[in-house]
């Protein structure tokens, strides 16, 4: 790990940044750090200020105090690029005015404005096509006239990345670039990041641990700290694990020292009290002249006070050492639950689906864990809606033949009643459970004590997801089949870890749509289905799912 001291080659330097929203909420508090050349992954919990930092770098936000210094130009990849379906590829690349000027000149225009636009950029068309081809999107000049709505999600991402490279910005910023991307789009993005020019700075805000294995360093926003770890995500994770183990050891050592100091303090007080009683008895018997006894009593009091000061000082230092050690230990955010009621016998049929033209149905038996893959728009969500019994607007890739009644479903959009408390939300799914039982279970989902009485309206995105997950897994009757649609999208790393923890305790069948291969591996996928061209198919074990 390196300290957050700006280096000589820093392209972005943040100095004592503080930012308050108009309502007084503090988002960043005295943050300092820097970003140099190469690829950096910017990580941290949701709400830690990652996107805010990017907006400060681009100048979209002005800090309340502190400075942001950028050596060169800044470019960003807009998250909404894929939604602007009417824009042409040339417009998205930022070269449409230049191409129009060149075309006008070739048609005989003598307008000086056209020549000014074309100056030094006569080969921009060829350069753009070459950049696109390097990133995996080939075509001729006609490609420039296509609208983004005619491209796949992966192709739109390619266009956005090519636009960044054509701008030749010194600093490029990507904010959660893998959100809403299928496998093809993710692969294109990784290819582009791997090939990023080393002389420029690329800052990627992401919770995608696969993607973060392709950066040169991890920069973490943790409280008011901005710390840099040289190496990809796996190196960062190992460093934090070692650091936290050392912090836990320091806490145990400080606790032991505090106990020793408390014990010594008590023993010292007992000794002083014993000597005082002996002196009082001697004075009462008249063993000593009154003046001598008085002097000894005064001396004893001064000695006792000094003794107490020494022990109080040691006790205070021990408490400070413990507080310092505890401050270095990150909050335990693990979900630890048991869900025996979700157990499904290995031979029990949980789900049967029938694809048109296929003789044999797709059958799920026992606690199988199935990943449903396929490109965006193929119909994965439609199939999930068919499975859980919700209306579908178009024919699904397979029709439901039968399934168990006990089904839990988490769609992409989590819809909770903002007026209810966390406790009320989960009790609605388990009406026979007592409030005490639900509170005990919610504590294991990290909603401890009075947090369970918090209203849903005030929760963060990750907390809302955890409430929805608790309502599904703690439902009565317990779910025998859980269906998840892109559950890791927009979740921070801690929330993904909590989801993995919860699913490790779940003993029923699982059907999950996800493009996050790291997450699928962690939850123990046993089979893969694929939706392509409107049909459901089985992916052979060991083969790579189609993109």
XYZ file of C-alpha atoms in Angstrom:
547
model
C 0.000 0.000 0.000
C 1.210 3.498 -0.739
C 0.378 6.640 1.150
C -2.050 9.119 -0.420
C 0.724 11.619 -1.103
C 0.530 13.174 -4.591
C 3.345 11.829 -6.771
C 5.429 13.690 -9.297
C 3.536 12.027 -12.172
C 0.069 12.634 -10.685
C -2.483 13.731 -13.276
C -5.193 14.359 -10.670
C -4.374 15.738 -7.215
C -7.003 16.105 -4.491
C -6.023 18.269 -1.520
C -8.089 18.416 1.694
C -11.362 18.035 -0.183
C -14.558 18.633 1.764
C -17.999 18.668 0.168
C -21.334 19.425 1.844
C -24.705 19.130 0.119
C -27.035 22.171 0.346
C -28.926 20.491 3.219
C -25.698 20.309 5.229
C -24.987 16.608 4.689
C -21.243 16.019 4.502
C -20.261 13.731 1.635
C -16.468 14.071 1.732
C -14.437 15.200 4.719
C -10.853 16.428 4.256
C -9.938 13.870 1.575
C -6.498 14.013 -0.028
C -4.920 11.751 -2.650
C -3.880 11.480 -6.264
C -4.282 9.486 -9.463
C -1.275 8.904 -11.688
C -0.781 7.364 -15.109
C -2.206 3.913 -15.735
C -5.416 2.168 -14.717
C -6.924 2.686 -11.270
C -9.989 1.032 -9.754
C -11.816 3.376 -7.360
C -13.646 1.309 -4.737
C -15.607 1.789 -1.519
C -19.019 1.149 -0.033
C -22.108 2.683 -1.610
C -22.402 6.229 -0.324
C -18.677 6.605 0.340
C -18.365 9.353 -2.301
C -16.841 7.599 -5.341
C -19.148 9.122 -7.964
C -18.904 12.456 -6.169
C -15.119 12.340 -6.559
C -15.503 11.760 -10.305
C -17.861 14.734 -10.585
C -15.350 16.879 -8.729
C -12.622 15.783 -11.168
C -14.765 16.759 -14.170
C -15.737 20.089 -12.622
C -19.436 19.223 -12.422
C -19.204 19.853 -8.671
C -17.261 22.472 -6.720
C -15.841 21.451 -3.336
C -16.922 23.268 -0.195
C -13.238 23.512 0.636
C -10.000 22.078 -0.708
C -8.771 21.842 -4.282
C -8.875 19.528 -7.303
C -5.949 19.919 -9.710
C -6.059 18.113 -13.055
C -3.002 18.125 -15.299
C -4.635 17.917 -18.722
C -8.049 17.123 -20.153
C -10.777 14.911 -18.680
C -13.299 12.717 -20.486
C -16.066 10.472 -19.163
C -18.104 7.533 -20.416
C -21.745 8.508 -19.819
C -23.862 5.821 -18.125
C -26.866 6.923 -20.196
C -25.099 6.465 -23.550
C -27.048 3.301 -24.395
C -30.383 5.010 -23.702
C -29.791 7.739 -26.287
C -30.889 5.423 -29.090
C -31.469 8.135 -31.713
C -27.857 9.378 -31.806
C -25.668 8.235 -34.655
C -22.365 6.491 -34.087
C -20.560 9.561 -35.475
C -22.360 11.794 -32.980
C -21.551 9.449 -30.094
C -17.894 9.410 -31.181
C -17.873 13.199 -31.245
C -16.691 13.354 -34.855
C -19.953 14.151 -36.684
C -19.176 17.899 -37.217
C -15.718 17.084 -38.580
C -17.067 14.426 -40.952
C -19.721 16.859 -42.221
C -17.091 19.549 -42.774
C -14.828 17.155 -44.712
C -17.785 15.984 -46.831
C -18.732 19.606 -47.579
C -15.169 20.469 -48.632
C -15.022 17.414 -50.888
C -18.302 18.588 -52.446
C -16.753 21.989 -53.242
C -17.351 24.089 -50.107
C -14.995 27.028 -49.595
C -16.449 27.936 -46.179
C -13.581 28.769 -43.810
C -15.511 27.237 -40.882
C -15.399 23.855 -42.622
C -11.639 24.130 -43.149
C -11.160 25.136 -39.504
C -13.040 22.037 -38.337
C -11.139 19.741 -40.663
C -7.712 21.203 -39.902
C -5.416 18.420 -38.701
C -8.260 15.887 -38.692
C -8.569 14.916 -42.340
C -8.106 11.228 -41.496
C -10.466 11.169 -38.501
C -12.847 8.736 -40.243
C -10.130 6.156 -40.838
C -8.768 6.692 -37.329
C -12.216 6.163 -35.803
C -12.827 2.954 -37.779
C -9.396 1.668 -36.789
C -10.060 2.419 -33.103
C -13.437 0.689 -33.262
C -11.909 -2.343 -34.977
C -9.201 -2.577 -32.328
C -11.971 -2.775 -29.755
C -13.828 -5.448 -31.706
C -16.373 -3.490 -33.776
C -15.594 -3.587 -37.488
C -17.305 -1.739 -40.320
C -16.960 0.846 -43.071
C -18.002 4.490 -43.286
C -21.683 3.456 -43.283
C -21.228 2.490 -39.625
C -21.057 6.180 -38.721
C -24.659 6.700 -39.859
C -26.104 3.873 -37.778
C -28.010 4.885 -34.660
C -27.113 3.521 -31.254
C -30.543 1.889 -31.110
C -29.462 -0.525 -33.852
C -26.404 -1.693 -31.911
C -26.111 -4.296 -29.179
C -25.242 -3.276 -25.636
C -21.667 -4.416 -26.143
C -21.353 -2.433 -29.369
C -22.659 0.723 -27.661
C -20.006 0.334 -24.967
C -17.385 -0.090 -27.688
C -18.483 3.176 -29.292
C -18.285 4.964 -25.950
C -14.797 3.650 -25.257
C -13.659 4.558 -28.766
C -14.975 8.087 -28.180
C -12.815 8.341 -25.067
C -9.738 7.197 -26.977
C -10.402 9.535 -29.917
C -10.601 12.476 -27.502
C -7.062 11.564 -26.343
C -7.980 12.864 -22.912
C -5.238 12.725 -20.309
C -7.726 11.415 -17.737
C -10.636 9.094 -18.574
C -13.348 8.343 -16.004
C -15.681 5.320 -16.058
C -18.508 5.150 -13.507
C -19.850 1.609 -12.973
C -19.284 0.702 -16.644
C -20.437 -2.941 -16.305
C -23.935 -2.067 -15.055
C -26.512 -3.470 -17.509
C -23.834 -5.160 -19.650
C -24.095 -8.731 -20.887
C -21.113 -11.061 -21.241
C -20.212 -9.802 -24.710
C -20.203 -6.184 -23.547
C -18.156 -7.044 -20.463
C -15.581 -8.838 -22.603
C -15.257 -5.798 -24.899
C -14.829 -3.511 -21.911
C -12.080 -5.671 -20.417
C -10.302 -5.751 -23.799
C -10.387 -1.950 -23.946
C -9.100 -1.558 -20.391
C -6.282 -4.043 -21.015
C -5.205 -2.016 -24.066
C -5.496 1.430 -22.441
C -2.515 3.690 -23.240
C -0.090 3.571 -20.315
C 0.764 7.262 -20.574
C -2.778 8.316 -19.678
C -4.872 7.910 -16.553
C -7.965 5.703 -16.439
C -10.115 5.782 -13.290
C -12.823 3.114 -13.052
C -15.474 3.181 -10.331
C -16.706 -0.389 -10.063
C -17.879 -3.161 -7.741
C -17.154 -5.757 -10.427
C -14.265 -7.743 -8.953
C -13.568 -9.466 -12.286
C -13.103 -6.104 -13.967
C -10.960 -4.862 -11.080
C -8.460 -7.635 -11.787
C -7.521 -5.688 -14.933
C -6.308 -2.473 -13.275
C -2.833 -1.493 -12.100
C -3.890 -0.293 -8.671
C -6.862 -0.019 -6.343
C -7.731 3.323 -4.746
C -10.056 2.917 -1.777
C -12.387 5.532 -0.298
C -12.620 4.585 3.376
C -14.004 7.227 5.702
C -11.943 10.356 5.116
C -9.043 8.349 3.705
C -8.122 7.815 0.073
C -5.574 4.998 0.033
C -3.742 3.452 -2.896
C -2.874 -0.259 -3.112
C -0.504 -1.201 -5.928
C -1.935 -4.189 -7.782
C -5.363 -5.472 -8.844
C -8.341 -6.405 -6.672
C -6.894 -9.695 -5.407
C -3.776 -7.902 -4.095
C -5.926 -5.244 -2.429
C -8.167 -7.873 -0.824
C -5.170 -9.775 0.555
C -3.631 -6.571 1.913
C -6.850 -5.558 3.672
C -7.269 -9.081 5.085
C -3.745 -9.035 6.531
C -4.282 -5.518 7.824
C -7.541 -6.478 9.536
C -5.981 -9.554 11.118
C -3.248 -7.348 12.560
C -5.873 -4.877 13.777
C -7.839 -7.668 15.464
C -4.644 -8.914 17.143
C -3.932 -5.357 18.333
C -7.426 -5.135 19.828
C -6.949 -8.388 21.744
C -3.548 -7.221 23.029
C -4.978 -3.831 24.057
C -7.902 -5.508 25.822
C -5.498 -7.709 27.789
C -3.388 -4.691 28.762
C -6.495 -2.801 29.869
C -7.568 -5.740 32.046
C -4.083 -5.847 33.610
C -4.128 -2.127 34.347
C -7.590 -2.375 35.911
C -6.443 -5.277 38.075
C -3.283 -3.421 39.141
C -5.377 -0.345 39.960
C -7.691 -2.386 42.194
C -4.777 -4.143 43.926
C -3.053 -0.811 44.537
C -6.229 0.654 46.057
C -6.593 -2.374 48.319
C -2.954 -1.987 49.465
C -3.373 1.709 50.177
C -6.592 1.086 52.075
C -4.885 -1.615 54.179
C -2.019 0.669 55.121
C -4.422 3.466 55.987
C -6.406 1.190 58.292
C -3.199 0.038 60.034
C -2.098 3.648 60.534
C -5.491 4.596 61.958
C -5.431 1.698 64.410
C -1.903 2.650 65.578
C -2.998 6.258 66.099
C -6.087 5.130 68.020
C -3.972 2.997 70.362
C -1.613 5.909 70.987
C 1.433 4.031 69.740
C 2.699 7.229 68.106
C 2.728 10.842 69.253
C -0.147 12.784 67.704
C 2.131 15.115 65.730
C 4.085 12.176 64.256
C 0.876 10.330 63.398
C -0.463 13.437 61.666
C 2.675 13.871 59.604
C 2.586 10.214 58.599
C -1.088 10.483 57.640
C -0.394 13.498 55.423
C 2.556 11.721 53.843
C 0.425 8.626 53.249
C -2.300 10.695 51.585
C 0.218 12.367 49.254
C 1.761 8.983 48.445
C -1.670 7.473 47.800
C -2.655 10.362 45.516
C 0.566 10.008 43.561
C 0.031 6.249 43.356
C -3.513 6.748 42.083
C -2.315 9.291 39.469
C 0.235 6.788 38.152
C -2.336 4.019 37.851
C -4.976 6.351 36.425
C -2.481 7.500 33.796
C -1.660 3.895 32.872
C -5.352 3.032 32.782
C -6.092 6.038 30.559
C -3.299 5.134 28.143
C -4.568 1.529 28.004
C -8.065 2.784 27.151
C -6.650 5.075 24.445
C -4.628 2.197 22.981
C -7.755 0.031 22.859
C -9.805 2.784 21.206
C -7.049 3.310 18.622
C -6.845 -0.434 17.897
C -10.639 -0.704 17.596
C -10.742 2.228 15.167
C -8.573 0.236 12.752
C -10.949 -2.744 12.745
C -13.624 -2.476 10.093
C -17.176 -3.282 11.056
C -18.027 -6.952 10.627
C -20.549 -6.892 7.783
C -20.980 -10.652 7.385
C -24.461 -12.189 7.269
C -24.537 -15.319 9.412
C -27.843 -17.176 9.280
C -29.226 -20.700 9.290
C -32.199 -21.608 7.100
C -33.047 -25.272 7.808
C -36.637 -24.716 6.694
C -35.479 -24.177 3.104
C -33.994 -27.676 2.781
C -35.194 -29.569 -0.325
C -34.692 -33.360 -0.694
C -32.407 -34.292 -3.605
C -35.122 -36.200 -5.488
C -37.923 -33.659 -5.193
C -39.032 -31.986 -8.436
C -38.924 -28.250 -7.907
C -39.531 -26.915 -11.428
C -40.448 -28.156 -14.922
C -40.316 -26.029 -18.076
C -41.162 -26.996 -21.635
C -39.549 -25.442 -24.706
C -41.502 -25.522 -27.961
C -40.233 -28.278 -30.237
C -38.431 -30.122 -27.427
C -39.677 -33.536 -26.300
C -38.070 -33.531 -22.866
C -38.817 -30.806 -20.325
C -36.207 -28.870 -18.375
C -36.429 -30.257 -14.847
C -34.938 -28.920 -11.612
C -34.686 -31.459 -8.809
C -33.538 -30.891 -5.247
C -31.205 -28.038 -4.290
C -29.784 -27.457 -7.787
C -28.292 -24.046 -8.522
C -28.844 -22.909 -12.085
C -27.424 -19.883 -13.897
C -29.627 -18.511 -16.678
C -27.440 -16.754 -19.255
C -27.826 -15.094 -22.645
C -27.349 -11.680 -24.282
C -29.339 -8.651 -23.172
C -32.791 -8.663 -24.737
C -32.847 -12.435 -25.261
C -35.770 -12.926 -22.865
C -34.194 -14.014 -19.572
C -36.359 -11.756 -17.398
C -39.459 -12.818 -19.340
C -38.667 -16.450 -18.561
C -38.210 -15.657 -14.861
C -41.610 -13.951 -14.804
C -43.125 -17.080 -16.360
C -41.465 -19.203 -13.671
C -42.821 -17.126 -10.777
C -46.275 -16.775 -12.329
C -46.237 -13.121 -13.338
C -47.785 -11.861 -16.603
C -45.485 -11.780 -19.649
C -45.824 -9.422 -22.597
C -44.169 -11.752 -25.128
C -43.979 -15.555 -25.347
C -41.264 -16.843 -22.989
C -38.411 -19.093 -24.087
C -40.152 -21.954 -22.242
C -43.561 -22.506 -20.697
C -44.114 -23.446 -17.069
C -45.397 -26.990 -16.609
C -45.250 -27.170 -12.824
C -43.294 -25.963 -9.829
C -43.368 -25.914 -6.049
C -45.615 -23.358 -4.374
C -42.923 -21.942 -2.086
C -41.083 -19.520 -4.371
C -39.088 -16.410 -3.497
C -38.432 -13.812 -6.204
C -36.097 -10.816 -6.278
C -36.555 -8.824 -9.509
C -34.074 -6.287 -10.806
C -36.150 -3.453 -9.387
C -36.671 -3.861 -5.643
C -40.141 -2.547 -4.779
C -40.745 -2.047 -1.047
C -43.359 -0.059 0.870
C -41.485 3.019 2.082
C -44.010 3.627 4.867
C -43.282 0.314 6.604
C -40.446 -0.383 9.005
C -37.876 -3.103 8.330
C -39.544 -5.291 10.968
C -43.004 -4.783 9.460
C -41.729 -5.538 5.946
C -40.240 -8.887 6.926
C -43.147 -9.820 9.221
C -45.505 -9.346 6.271
C -43.685 -12.252 4.584
C -43.681 -14.322 7.808
C -46.949 -13.409 9.591
C -46.843 -16.391 11.977
C -43.430 -15.435 13.392
C -43.352 -13.361 16.564
C -41.756 -9.909 16.542
C -38.981 -11.280 18.781
C -38.232 -14.106 16.338
C -38.091 -11.714 13.400
C -35.876 -9.280 15.335
C -33.452 -12.083 16.127
C -33.289 -13.065 12.454
C -32.924 -9.451 11.310
C -29.946 -9.040 13.635
C -28.195 -11.710 11.591
C -28.975 -9.640 8.489
C -27.139 -6.735 10.229
C -30.316 -4.904 11.311
C -29.569 -5.009 15.012
C -31.577 -3.523 17.868
C -33.526 -0.389 17.032
C -32.366 -0.504 13.390
C -35.202 -2.970 12.785
C -37.657 -0.144 13.564
C -36.217 2.117 10.864
C -38.552 3.002 8.003
C -37.700 1.631 4.582
C -37.854 5.125 3.067
C -34.618 6.107 4.812
C -32.535 3.123 3.714
C -29.675 3.044 1.220
C -29.840 0.880 -1.902
C -27.764 -1.867 -0.307
C -29.901 -1.825 2.847
C -33.124 -2.034 0.815
C -31.727 -5.028 -1.026
C -30.835 -6.692 2.288
C -34.390 -6.106 3.577
C -35.868 -7.608 0.397
C -33.503 -10.580 0.642
C -34.455 -11.116 4.300
C -38.159 -11.006 3.382
C -37.575 -13.720 0.755
C -35.368 -16.042 2.798
C -37.215 -15.631 6.122
C -40.670 -16.054 4.560
C -43.182 -18.485 6.043
C -43.553 -20.953 4.443
C -39.835 -21.068 3.638
C -38.923 -20.849 -0.071
C -38.023 -24.089 -1.842
C -37.053 -22.180 -5.003
C -35.423 -18.738 -5.065
C -35.353 -16.782 -8.331
C -32.937 -13.845 -8.679
C -32.726 -11.424 -11.613
C -29.321 -9.668 -11.860
C -28.991 -9.484 -8.064
C -25.492 -7.973 -7.982
C -26.268 -5.056 -10.287
C -25.661 -1.761 -8.441
C -24.563 -3.546 -5.236
C -21.274 -2.643 -3.599
C -18.735 -5.341 -2.744
C -19.928 -5.642 0.871
C -23.525 -6.168 -0.260
C -22.466 -8.835 -2.768
C -20.534 -10.584 0.010
C -23.649 -10.482 2.196
C -25.743 -11.972 -0.600
C -23.208 -14.778 -1.026
C -23.254 -15.379 2.758
C -27.047 -15.600 2.774
C -27.199 -17.940 -0.221
C -24.583 -20.181 1.418
C -27.136 -20.789 4.193
C -30.028 -21.332 1.756
C -30.697 -25.051 1.162
C -33.283 -24.947 -1.621
C -33.119 -24.628 -5.419
C -31.756 -21.461 -7.002
C -32.359 -19.947 -10.452
C -30.324 -16.802 -11.077
C -29.749 -14.467 -14.005
C -26.320 -12.865 -13.835
C -23.468 -11.818 -16.099
C -21.106 -11.738 -13.101
C -19.086 -14.940 -13.434
C -17.256 -14.318 -10.167
C -20.549 -14.175 -8.280
C -21.880 -17.309 -10.029
C -18.756 -19.230 -9.055
C -19.066 -18.126 -5.426
C -22.682 -19.286 -5.066
C -21.853 -22.753 -6.391
C -23.703 -22.962 -9.704
C -24.305 -26.608 -10.677
C -25.987 -26.146 -14.074
C -26.312 -23.542 -16.790
C -29.228 -22.718 -19.047
C -29.075 -20.288 -21.930
C -31.735 -18.222 -23.684
C -30.898 -17.564 -27.325
C -33.119 -16.809 -30.314
C -36.216 -17.237 -28.174
C -35.362 -20.752 -27.037
C -34.119 -22.252 -23.795
C -31.131 -24.573 -23.981
C -28.817 -26.465 -21.649
C -25.150 -25.475 -21.575
C -22.864 -28.498 -21.417
C -20.655 -28.659 -18.299
C -17.223 -27.163 -18.891
C -18.224 -25.222 -22.010
C -18.290 -21.438 -22.242
C -21.814 -19.997 -22.301
C -22.653 -18.159 -25.468
C -22.523 -14.415 -25.305
